[in-house]
PDB file of C-alpha atoms in Angstrom:
ATOM      1  CA  VAL A   1     -34.180 -62.084  -4.776  1.00 87.00           C
ATOM      2  CA  HIS A   2     -37.389 -63.667  -3.485  1.00 85.00           C
ATOM      3  CA  ASP A   3     -38.289 -60.867  -1.064  1.00 89.00           C
ATOM      4  CA  ASN A   4     -37.881 -58.185  -3.721  1.00 91.00           C
ATOM      5  CA  SER A   5     -39.534 -60.114  -6.582  1.00 90.00           C
ATOM      6  CA  ILE A   6     -36.434 -59.823  -8.776  1.00 93.00           C
ATOM      7  CA  GLU A   7     -37.153 -60.914 -12.353  1.00 93.00           C
ATOM      8  CA  VAL A   8     -33.839 -60.103 -14.089  1.00 95.00           C
ATOM      9  CA  ILE A   9     -30.270 -60.240 -12.850  1.00 96.00           C
ATOM     10  CA  HIS A  10     -27.777 -58.139 -14.806  1.00 96.00           C
ATOM     11  CA  ALA A  11     -24.391 -59.761 -14.194  1.00 95.00           C
ATOM     12  CA  HIS A  12     -21.013 -58.254 -15.040  1.00 90.00           C
ATOM     13  CA  SER A  13     -18.067 -60.514 -15.867  1.00 79.00           C
ATOM     14  CA  SER A  14     -17.513 -63.159 -13.180  1.00 81.00           C
ATOM     15  CA  SER A  15     -20.626 -62.191 -11.180  1.00 90.00           C
ATOM     16  CA  LEU A  16     -22.363 -64.360 -13.781  1.00 92.00           C
ATOM     17  CA  PHE A  17     -21.528 -67.382 -11.587  1.00 92.00           C
ATOM     18  CA  TRP A  18     -23.601 -66.000  -8.696  1.00 93.00           C
ATOM     19  CA  ALA A  19     -26.427 -65.050 -11.051  1.00 95.00           C
ATOM     20  CA  ILE A  20     -26.619 -68.617 -12.392  1.00 95.00           C
ATOM     21  CA  VAL A  21     -26.707 -69.996  -8.829  1.00 94.00           C
ATOM     22  CA  ALA A  22     -29.625 -67.667  -8.052  1.00 93.00           C
ATOM     23  CA  LYS A  23     -31.398 -68.783 -11.230  1.00 93.00           C
ATOM     24  CA  VAL A  24     -30.947 -72.470 -10.395  1.00 92.00           C
ATOM     25  CA  PHE A  25     -32.418 -72.002  -6.910  1.00 90.00           C
ATOM     26  CA  THR A  26     -35.309 -69.726  -7.883  1.00 88.00           C
ATOM     27  CA  GLY A  27     -36.148 -71.100 -11.301  1.00 81.00           C
ATOM     28  CA  LYS A  28     -37.796 -68.125 -13.038  1.00 83.00           C
ATOM     29  CA  ILE A  29     -35.078 -65.464 -13.080  1.00 92.00           C
ATOM     30  CA  LYS A  30     -33.750 -64.183 -16.390  1.00 95.00           C
ATOM     31  CA  VAL A  31     -29.994 -63.584 -16.565  1.00 97.00           C
ATOM     32  CA  ILE A  32     -28.284 -60.933 -18.710  1.00 97.00           C
ATOM     33  CA  TRP A  33     -24.507 -61.144 -18.942  1.00 96.00           C
ATOM     34  CA  HIS A  34     -22.661 -57.869 -19.599  1.00 94.00           C
ATOM     35  CA  ASP A  35     -19.265 -58.670 -21.110  1.00 91.00           C
ATOM     36  CA  HIS A  36     -16.663 -55.900 -21.234  1.00 85.00           C
ATOM     37  CA  ASN A  37     -13.501 -57.957 -20.767  1.00 82.00           C
ATOM     38  CA  GLY A  38     -11.201 -57.097 -23.650  1.00 74.00           C
ATOM     39  CA  LEU A  39      -9.134 -60.231 -22.947  1.00 74.00           C
ATOM     40  CA  ARG A  40     -12.115 -62.537 -23.580  1.00 79.00           C
ATOM     41  CA  VAL A  41     -11.056 -63.390 -27.134  1.00 73.00           C
ATOM     42  CA  SER A  42      -7.662 -64.678 -25.972  1.00 72.00           C
ATOM     43  CA  ASP A  43      -9.492 -67.944 -25.170  1.00 64.00           C
ATOM     44  CA  SER A  44      -8.084 -68.392 -21.695  1.00 72.00           C
ATOM     45  CA  TRP A  45      -9.068 -71.377 -19.567  1.00 73.00           C
ATOM     46  CA  ILE A  46     -11.687 -69.375 -17.670  1.00 75.00           C
ATOM     47  CA  ASN A  47     -13.755 -69.099 -20.866  1.00 85.00           C
ATOM     48  CA  ILE A  48     -14.547 -72.822 -20.589  1.00 88.00           C
ATOM     49  CA  PHE A  49     -16.746 -72.087 -17.576  1.00 89.00           C
ATOM     50  CA  TYR A  50     -18.566 -69.265 -19.349  1.00 90.00           C
ATOM     51  CA  LYS A  51     -19.296 -71.534 -22.304  1.00 92.00           C
ATOM     52  CA  LEU A  52     -20.683 -74.249 -20.021  1.00 93.00           C
ATOM     53  CA  LEU A  53     -22.868 -71.794 -18.115  1.00 92.00           C
ATOM     54  CA  SER A  54     -24.174 -70.154 -21.276  1.00 95.00           C
ATOM     55  CA  ILE A  55     -27.123 -72.592 -21.446  1.00 95.00           C
ATOM     56  CA  LYS A  56     -28.521 -70.677 -18.443  1.00 95.00           C
ATOM     57  CA  ILE A  57     -27.975 -67.188 -19.932  1.00 96.00           C
ATOM     58  CA  ASP A  58     -30.966 -65.424 -21.469  1.00 97.00           C
ATOM     59  CA  GLY A  59     -29.222 -62.466 -23.067  1.00 97.00           C
ATOM     60  CA  ILE A  60     -25.718 -61.058 -23.572  1.00 97.00           C
ATOM     61  CA  ILE A  61     -24.548 -57.460 -23.865  1.00 96.00           C
ATOM     62  CA  ALA A  62     -21.092 -56.938 -25.376  1.00 93.00           C
ATOM     63  CA  VAL A  63     -19.434 -53.527 -25.404  1.00 88.00           C
ATOM     64  CA  ASN A  64     -17.820 -53.974 -28.831  1.00 86.00           C
ATOM     65  CA  HIS A  65     -18.303 -55.999 -32.011  1.00 88.00           C
ATOM     66  CA  VAL A  66     -15.342 -58.290 -31.323  1.00 88.00           C
ATOM     67  CA  LEU A  67     -16.792 -59.445 -27.995  1.00 90.00           C
ATOM     68  CA  ALA A  68     -20.263 -59.796 -29.540  1.00 92.00           C
ATOM     69  CA  GLY A  69     -18.774 -61.958 -32.286  1.00 93.00           C
ATOM     70  CA  TRP A  70     -17.003 -64.124 -29.705  1.00 92.00           C
ATOM     71  CA  SER A  71     -20.259 -64.724 -27.834  1.00 94.00           C
ATOM     72  CA  ARG A  72     -22.179 -65.589 -31.005  1.00 95.00           C
ATOM     73  CA  LYS A  73     -19.509 -68.127 -31.880  1.00 93.00           C
ATOM     74  CA  ASN A  74     -18.993 -69.658 -28.433  1.00 93.00           C
ATOM     75  CA  MET A  75     -22.031 -69.114 -26.208  1.00 95.00           C
ATOM     76  CA  LYS A  76     -25.244 -71.180 -26.375  1.00 95.00           C
ATOM     77  CA  VAL A  77     -27.485 -68.123 -26.556  1.00 96.00           C
ATOM     78  CA  LEU A  78     -29.768 -67.216 -29.455  1.00 95.00           C
ATOM     79  CA  PRO A  79     -27.882 -64.803 -31.784  1.00 95.00           C
ATOM     80  CA  GLU A  80     -30.679 -62.218 -31.644  1.00 95.00           C
ATOM     81  CA  ARG A  81     -30.250 -62.107 -27.860  1.00 96.00           C
ATOM     82  CA  ILE A  82     -26.560 -61.202 -28.156  1.00 96.00           C
ATOM     83  CA  VAL A  83     -26.320 -57.462 -28.707  1.00 95.00           C
ATOM     84  CA  MET A  84     -23.572 -54.882 -28.882  1.00 93.00           C
ATOM     85  CA  ILE A  85     -24.416 -51.859 -26.721  1.00 91.00           C
ATOM     86  CA  THR A  86     -21.776 -49.239 -26.018  1.00 85.00           C
ATOM     87  CA  ASN A  87     -21.068 -47.981 -22.510  1.00 83.00           C
ATOM     88  CA  PHE A  88     -21.998 -44.444 -21.542  1.00 84.00           C
ATOM     89  CA  PRO A  89     -20.204 -41.901 -19.338  1.00 85.00           C
ATOM     90  CA  LEU A  90     -21.100 -41.831 -15.659  1.00 76.00           C
ATOM     91  CA  ILE A  91     -20.530 -38.098 -15.255  1.00 80.00           C
ATOM     92  CA  LYS A  92     -22.167 -35.055 -16.771  1.00 75.00           C
ATOM     93  CA  SER A  93     -20.412 -32.177 -18.470  1.00 73.00           C
ATOM     94  CA  VAL A  94     -17.314 -30.999 -16.589  1.00 79.00           C
ATOM     95  CA  LYS A  95     -16.025 -27.420 -16.467  1.00 81.00           C
ATOM     96  CA  ARG A  96     -12.241 -27.546 -16.466  1.00 81.00           C
ATOM     97  CA  HIS A  97      -9.950 -25.455 -14.266  1.00 83.00           C
ATOM     98  CA  PRO A  98      -6.450 -26.977 -14.527  1.00 78.00           C
ATOM     99  CA  HIS A  99      -3.678 -25.755 -12.236  1.00 82.00           C
ATOM    100  CA  PRO A 100      -1.680 -22.989 -13.972  1.00 82.00           C
ATOM    101  CA  GLU A 101       1.690 -24.211 -12.641  1.00 85.00           C
ATOM    102  CA  PHE A 102       1.294 -27.855 -13.637  1.00 90.00           C
ATOM    103  CA  PHE A 103       0.582 -29.833 -16.776  1.00 93.00           C
ATOM    104  CA  THR A 104      -1.544 -32.602 -15.307  1.00 96.00           C
ATOM    105  CA  ILE A 105      -1.950 -35.945 -17.050  1.00 97.00           C
ATOM    106  CA  VAL A 106      -4.564 -38.334 -15.690  1.00 98.00           C
ATOM    107  CA  CYS A 107      -4.777 -42.075 -16.272  1.00 98.00           C
ATOM    108  CA  LEU A 108      -8.144 -43.234 -14.949  1.00 97.00           C
ATOM    109  CA  ALA A 109      -7.667 -47.009 -14.883  1.00 96.00           C
ATOM    110  CA  ASN A 110      -7.580 -49.687 -12.221  1.00 94.00           C
ATOM    111  CA  ILE A 111      -4.081 -50.852 -11.334  1.00 96.00           C
ATOM    112  CA  ARG A 112      -3.856 -54.158 -13.182  1.00 93.00           C
ATOM    113  CA  PRO A 113      -1.590 -55.550 -15.929  1.00 94.00           C
ATOM    114  CA  GLN A 114      -3.873 -55.062 -18.941  1.00 93.00           C
ATOM    115  CA  LYS A 115      -3.905 -51.307 -18.264  1.00 96.00           C
ATOM    116  CA  ASN A 116      -0.157 -51.305 -19.053  1.00 97.00           C
ATOM    117  CA  HIS A 117       0.920 -48.394 -16.864  1.00 98.00           C
ATOM    118  CA  GLU A 118       4.545 -49.327 -17.539  1.00 98.00           C
ATOM    119  CA  THR A 119       4.375 -47.943 -21.071  1.00 98.00           C
ATOM    120  CA  LEU A 120       2.994 -44.652 -19.764  1.00 98.00           C
ATOM    121  CA  ILE A 121       5.649 -44.454 -17.042  1.00 98.00           C
ATOM    122  CA  ARG A 122       8.429 -44.873 -19.609  1.00 98.00           C
ATOM    123  CA  ALA A 123       6.767 -42.311 -21.893  1.00 97.00           C
ATOM    124  CA  ILE A 124       6.637 -39.809 -19.012  1.00 97.00           C
ATOM    125  CA  ALA A 125      10.360 -40.375 -18.429  1.00 96.00           C
ATOM    126  CA  LEU A 126      10.986 -39.459 -22.089  1.00 96.00           C
ATOM    127  CA  LEU A 127       8.640 -36.477 -21.883  1.00 94.00           C
ATOM    128  CA  LYS A 128      10.561 -35.048 -18.910  1.00 91.00           C
ATOM    129  CA  LYS A 129      13.685 -34.946 -21.067  1.00 90.00           C
ATOM    130  CA  GLN A 130      11.947 -32.551 -23.479  1.00 86.00           C
ATOM    131  CA  ASP A 131      11.817 -28.780 -23.116  1.00 75.00           C
ATOM    132  CA  VAL A 132       8.788 -28.696 -20.827  1.00 73.00           C
ATOM    133  CA  PRO A 133       8.405 -25.294 -19.086  1.00 64.00           C
ATOM    134  CA  GLN A 134       5.539 -26.403 -16.823  1.00 72.00           C
ATOM    135  CA  GLN A 135       6.037 -28.960 -14.099  1.00 89.00           C
ATOM    136  CA  LEU A 136       4.587 -32.344 -15.004  1.00 92.00           C
ATOM    137  CA  LYS A 137       2.079 -34.029 -12.738  1.00 95.00           C
ATOM    138  CA  VAL A 138       0.749 -37.499 -13.530  1.00 97.00           C
ATOM    139  CA  ILE A 139      -2.116 -39.158 -11.627  1.00 97.00           C
ATOM    140  CA  PHE A 140      -2.750 -42.906 -11.771  1.00 98.00           C
ATOM    141  CA  ALA A 141      -6.296 -43.037 -10.384  1.00 97.00           C
ATOM    142  CA  GLY A 142      -7.833 -46.454  -9.836  1.00 95.00           C
ATOM    143  CA  SER A 143      -8.249 -49.299  -7.387  1.00 93.00           C
ATOM    144  CA  ILE A 144      -5.279 -51.575  -6.782  1.00 90.00           C
ATOM    145  CA  ASP A 145      -6.580 -54.873  -8.139  1.00 81.00           C
ATOM    146  CA  ASP A 146      -3.200 -56.603  -8.372  1.00 88.00           C
ATOM    147  CA  ARG A 147      -0.701 -56.054  -5.536  1.00 92.00           C
ATOM    148  CA  GLU A 148       2.208 -57.659  -7.373  1.00 95.00           C
ATOM    149  CA  TYR A 149       1.635 -55.486 -10.440  1.00 96.00           C
ATOM    150  CA  SER A 150       1.230 -52.406  -8.252  1.00 96.00           C
ATOM    151  CA  GLN A 151       4.581 -53.059  -6.627  1.00 97.00           C
ATOM    152  CA  ARG A 152       6.168 -53.580 -10.020  1.00 97.00           C
ATOM    153  CA  ILE A 153       5.066 -50.225 -11.366  1.00 96.00           C
ATOM    154  CA  ARG A 154       6.031 -48.483  -8.119  1.00 97.00           C
ATOM    155  CA  SER A 155       9.519 -49.947  -8.526  1.00 98.00           C
ATOM    156  CA  LEU A 156       9.661 -48.675 -12.119  1.00 98.00           C
ATOM    157  CA  ILE A 157       8.584 -45.200 -10.982  1.00 98.00           C
ATOM    158  CA  ASP A 158      11.389 -45.237  -8.427  1.00 97.00           C
ATOM    159  CA  GLU A 159      13.926 -46.583 -10.938  1.00 97.00           C
ATOM    160  CA  LEU A 160      13.145 -43.782 -13.421  1.00 97.00           C
ATOM    161  CA  SER A 161      13.204 -41.096 -10.692  1.00 95.00           C
ATOM    162  CA  LEU A 162       9.539 -40.172 -11.163  1.00 96.00           C
ATOM    163  CA  ILE A 163       8.395 -40.364  -7.545  1.00 96.00           C
ATOM    164  CA  ASP A 164       7.854 -36.595  -7.442  1.00 94.00           C
ATOM    165  CA  THR A 165       5.951 -36.684 -10.758  1.00 95.00           C
ATOM    166  CA  ILE A 166       3.587 -39.679 -10.595  1.00 97.00           C
ATOM    167  CA  GLU A 167       0.907 -40.000  -7.912  1.00 96.00           C
ATOM    168  CA  MET A 168      -1.103 -43.152  -7.135  1.00 96.00           C
ATOM    169  CA  PRO A 169      -4.020 -42.019  -4.934  1.00 94.00           C
ATOM    170  CA  GLY A 170      -6.024 -45.237  -5.382  1.00 93.00           C
ATOM    171  CA  THR A 171      -9.749 -45.081  -6.068  1.00 92.00           C
ATOM    172  CA  VAL A 172     -11.015 -41.532  -6.609  1.00 91.00           C
ATOM    173  CA  GLU A 173     -14.679 -41.053  -5.748  1.00 87.00           C
ATOM    174  CA  ASP A 174     -15.009 -37.525  -7.171  1.00 90.00           C
ATOM    175  CA  THR A 175     -14.030 -38.247 -10.765  1.00 92.00           C
ATOM    176  CA  SER A 176     -15.477 -34.960 -12.012  1.00 92.00           C
ATOM    177  CA  SER A 177     -13.134 -32.849  -9.869  1.00 92.00           C
ATOM    178  CA  LEU A 178     -10.144 -34.981 -10.873  1.00 94.00           C
ATOM    179  CA  LEU A 179     -10.834 -34.489 -14.588  1.00 95.00           C
ATOM    180  CA  ALA A 180     -11.692 -30.812 -14.148  1.00 94.00           C
ATOM    181  CA  GLY A 181      -8.193 -30.211 -12.798  1.00 94.00           C
ATOM    182  CA  SER A 182      -6.425 -32.142 -15.565  1.00 96.00           C
ATOM    183  CA  ASP A 183      -4.924 -31.100 -18.895  1.00 96.00           C
ATOM    184  CA  CYS A 184      -4.822 -34.443 -20.673  1.00 97.00           C
ATOM    185  CA  GLY A 185      -6.297 -37.951 -20.375  1.00 98.00           C
ATOM    186  CA  VAL A 186      -4.376 -41.117 -21.247  1.00 98.00           C
ATOM    187  CA  LEU A 187      -5.092 -44.822 -21.582  1.00 98.00           C
ATOM    188  CA  SER A 188      -2.033 -46.942 -22.369  1.00 98.00           C
ATOM    189  CA  SER A 189      -3.880 -50.261 -22.114  1.00 97.00           C
ATOM    190  CA  SER A 190      -2.838 -53.473 -23.828  1.00 95.00           C
ATOM    191  CA  SER A 191      -6.484 -54.607 -23.955  1.00 91.00           C
ATOM    192  CA  GLU A 192      -9.874 -52.917 -23.536  1.00 91.00           C
ATOM    193  CA  GLY A 193     -13.540 -53.336 -24.321  1.00 86.00           C
ATOM    194  CA  LEU A 194     -15.010 -49.856 -24.300  1.00 89.00           C
ATOM    195  CA  PRO A 195     -13.540 -48.002 -21.304  1.00 92.00           C
ATOM    196  CA  VAL A 196     -15.963 -45.715 -19.495  1.00 92.00           C
ATOM    197  CA  SER A 197     -12.977 -43.617 -18.402  1.00 95.00           C
ATOM    198  CA  LEU A 198     -12.378 -42.606 -22.033  1.00 96.00           C
ATOM    199  CA  LEU A 199     -15.991 -41.437 -22.330  1.00 95.00           C
ATOM    200  CA  GLU A 200     -15.528 -39.497 -19.093  1.00 95.00           C
ATOM    201  CA  TYR A 201     -12.404 -37.852 -20.530  1.00 96.00           C
ATOM    202  CA  GLY A 202     -14.670 -36.793 -23.381  1.00 95.00           C
ATOM    203  CA  MET A 203     -17.288 -35.310 -21.048  1.00 94.00           C
ATOM    204  CA  ALA A 204     -14.485 -33.221 -19.537  1.00 95.00           C
ATOM    205  CA  ALA A 205     -13.365 -32.130 -23.042  1.00 95.00           C
ATOM    206  CA  LEU A 206      -9.862 -33.429 -22.343  1.00 97.00           C
ATOM    207  CA  PRO A 207      -7.446 -33.957 -25.210  1.00 98.00           C
ATOM    208  CA  VAL A 208      -6.555 -37.650 -25.042  1.00 98.00           C
ATOM    209  CA  VAL A 209      -3.995 -40.213 -26.105  1.00 98.00           C
ATOM    210  CA  VAL A 210      -5.140 -43.836 -26.285  1.00 98.00           C
ATOM    211  CA  THR A 211      -3.782 -47.133 -27.510  1.00 98.00           C
ATOM    212  CA  ASN A 212      -5.435 -48.866 -30.445  1.00 96.00           C
ATOM    213  CA  VAL A 213      -7.292 -51.542 -28.471  1.00 94.00           C
ATOM    214  CA  GLY A 214     -10.990 -52.401 -28.161  1.00 90.00           C
ATOM    215  CA  LYS A 215     -13.168 -49.475 -29.239  1.00 91.00           C
ATOM    216  CA  CYS A 216     -10.707 -46.777 -28.117  1.00 95.00           C
ATOM    217  CA  ALA A 217      -9.719 -45.706 -31.627  1.00 96.00           C
ATOM    218  CA  GLU A 218     -13.372 -45.689 -32.699  1.00 94.00           C
ATOM    219  CA  VAL A 219     -14.376 -43.465 -29.770  1.00 95.00           C
ATOM    220  CA  VAL A 220     -11.756 -40.874 -30.764  1.00 97.00           C
ATOM    221  CA  GLY A 221     -12.793 -41.027 -34.410  1.00 96.00           C
ATOM    222  CA  ASN A 222      -9.625 -42.886 -35.418  1.00 95.00           C
ATOM    223  CA  GLY A 223      -7.548 -39.805 -34.721  1.00 95.00           C
ATOM    224  CA  ARG A 224     -10.010 -36.978 -35.395  1.00 96.00           C
ATOM    225  CA  TYR A 225     -10.953 -36.431 -31.734  1.00 97.00           C
ATOM    226  CA  GLY A 226      -7.798 -37.686 -30.021  1.00 98.00           C
ATOM    227  CA  LYS A 227      -4.409 -39.261 -30.553  1.00 98.00           C
ATOM    228  CA  VAL A 228      -4.032 -43.007 -31.163  1.00 98.00           C
ATOM    229  CA  VAL A 229      -0.808 -44.998 -30.703  1.00 98.00           C
ATOM    230  CA  SER A 230       0.089 -48.665 -30.925  1.00 97.00           C
ATOM    231  CA  THR A 231       0.173 -50.782 -27.798  1.00 95.00           C
ATOM    232  CA  SER A 232       3.478 -50.527 -25.887  1.00 95.00           C
ATOM    233  CA  ASP A 233       4.727 -47.723 -28.180  1.00 97.00           C
ATOM    234  CA  VAL A 234       6.646 -45.708 -25.581  1.00 98.00           C
ATOM    235  CA  GLN A 235       8.186 -43.286 -28.082  1.00 97.00           C
ATOM    236  CA  GLY A 236       4.894 -42.681 -29.895  1.00 97.00           C
ATOM    237  CA  LEU A 237       3.021 -42.075 -26.650  1.00 98.00           C
ATOM    238  CA  ALA A 238       5.651 -39.594 -25.478  1.00 97.00           C
ATOM    239  CA  GLU A 239       5.518 -37.738 -28.794  1.00 97.00           C
ATOM    240  CA  GLU A 240       1.727 -37.403 -28.748  1.00 97.00           C
ATOM    241  CA  LEU A 241       1.749 -36.198 -25.151  1.00 97.00           C
ATOM    242  CA  PHE A 242       4.387 -33.640 -26.088  1.00 95.00           C
ATOM    243  CA  TRP A 243       2.203 -32.475 -29.008  1.00 96.00           C
ATOM    244  CA  ILE A 244      -0.726 -31.885 -26.655  1.00 96.00           C
ATOM    245  CA  PHE A 245       1.550 -30.032 -24.261  1.00 93.00           C
ATOM    246  CA  SER A 246       3.124 -27.917 -27.027  1.00 92.00           C
ATOM    247  CA  ASN A 247      -0.098 -27.052 -28.873  1.00 94.00           C
ATOM    248  CA  PRO A 248      -2.625 -26.075 -26.170  1.00 93.00           C
ATOM    249  CA  ASP A 249      -5.003 -24.187 -28.481  1.00 95.00           C
ATOM    250  CA  GLU A 250      -5.244 -26.997 -31.035  1.00 97.00           C
ATOM    251  CA  ALA A 251      -5.424 -29.605 -28.274  1.00 96.00           C
ATOM    252  CA  LYS A 252      -8.327 -27.715 -26.689  1.00 95.00           C
ATOM    253  CA  ILE A 253     -10.274 -27.869 -29.955  1.00 97.00           C
ATOM    254  CA  VAL A 254      -9.603 -31.610 -30.247  1.00 97.00           C
ATOM    255  CA  GLY A 255     -10.894 -32.113 -26.700  1.00 97.00           C
ATOM    256  CA  GLU A 256     -14.041 -30.079 -27.372  1.00 96.00           C
ATOM    257  CA  ASN A 257     -14.705 -32.108 -30.530  1.00 97.00           C
ATOM    258  CA  LEU A 258     -14.322 -35.321 -28.522  1.00 97.00           C
ATOM    259  CA  LYS A 259     -16.915 -34.051 -26.066  1.00 95.00           C
ATOM    260  CA  LYS A 260     -19.416 -33.361 -28.860  1.00 95.00           C
ATOM    261  CA  HIS A 261     -18.765 -36.812 -30.317  1.00 95.00           C
ATOM    262  CA  VAL A 262     -19.273 -38.558 -26.962  1.00 93.00           C
ATOM    263  CA  VAL A 263     -22.453 -36.616 -26.170  1.00 90.00           C
ATOM    264  CA  ASN A 264     -23.959 -37.382 -29.582  1.00 89.00           C
ATOM    265  CA  ASN A 265     -22.964 -41.037 -29.858  1.00 90.00           C
ATOM    266  CA  TYR A 266     -22.429 -42.461 -26.379  1.00 88.00           C
ATOM    267  CA  GLY A 267     -25.169 -40.924 -24.274  1.00 81.00           C
ATOM    268  CA  PRO A 268     -27.325 -42.914 -21.826  1.00 83.00           C
ATOM    269  CA  GLY A 269     -30.375 -42.524 -24.070  1.00 82.00           C
ATOM    270  CA  ASN A 270     -28.863 -44.803 -26.708  1.00 80.00           C
ATOM    271  CA  PHE A 271     -27.981 -47.393 -24.071  1.00 85.00           C
ATOM    272  CA  LEU A 272     -31.427 -47.403 -22.475  1.00 89.00           C
ATOM    273  CA  THR A 273     -33.263 -47.791 -25.788  1.00 90.00           C
ATOM    274  CA  ASP A 274     -31.198 -50.835 -26.799  1.00 92.00           C
ATOM    275  CA  TYR A 275     -31.329 -52.239 -23.275  1.00 94.00           C
ATOM    276  CA  MET A 276     -35.125 -52.072 -23.086  1.00 95.00           C
ATOM    277  CA  ASN A 277     -35.346 -53.828 -26.455  1.00 95.00           C
ATOM    278  CA  LEU A 278     -33.229 -56.681 -25.076  1.00 96.00           C
ATOM    279  CA  LEU A 279     -35.299 -56.885 -21.887  1.00 95.00           C
ATOM    280  CA  ASN A 280     -38.493 -57.136 -23.906  1.00 95.00           C
ATOM    281  CA  LEU A 281     -36.944 -59.847 -26.072  1.00 94.00           C
ATOM    282  CA  ILE A 282     -35.803 -62.116 -23.226  1.00 94.00           C
ATOM    283  CA  GLN A 283     -39.106 -61.780 -21.365  1.00 87.00           C
ATOM    284  CA  GLN A 284     -41.246 -62.893 -24.313  1.00 82.00           C
TER     285      GLN A 284
END
């Protein structure tokens, strides 16, 4: 920090603790906390530490209005320095070329409980019982953050005889190629902020099914640019996936409309404008 004349540390989630330590030792650093933890509002014990440390925070970015409201209510930061700025996709436009023999469903989410892969696994089991002429292929792409949870979903995959259908390749570096070869994107999460993976689905013009958590429904226009189901609704998720599979032409249009919506409303330009405004504010 000293050698590189760092003036601002942008901390995500728990890296805030290290940022505060750096501020205490150096004195002049400004700290921005970027909060995208959809579970924040559950008021777990860990939030006590964030509240205590908030006297050392100079600005807060929340990825949705609920998280911004939580910070304004609980954190000792000036309200005008707590802003809601949406995430933006990390990939550019993707040209799709799905495999003709497979219907490929991708779930781009780290392997941890709040991503609720179990609901998707059970929905896939129901989908396989339908009249599906193409072979199903499902990819759970994401780092294994919770070994116990990972083992639990592997056991469920085995129990439902889906070992030949569901792949768990771990972290995928080339996200663009993964999405280009897919037919559908899914997030079956039980909690979210604003998932970047959903915006990346949009950049790939994938038809999507998401649960109604965080800003997911808002990103898909509350049903206009993608399908929305309730959390843990196995039957509903299976039905929407089957609709996408059974109506490829209509699903393609929905995916293209999602792409237009993401490009127009969640581009990096919007983020950078709001971010620079916050930087100017905290450095006054």
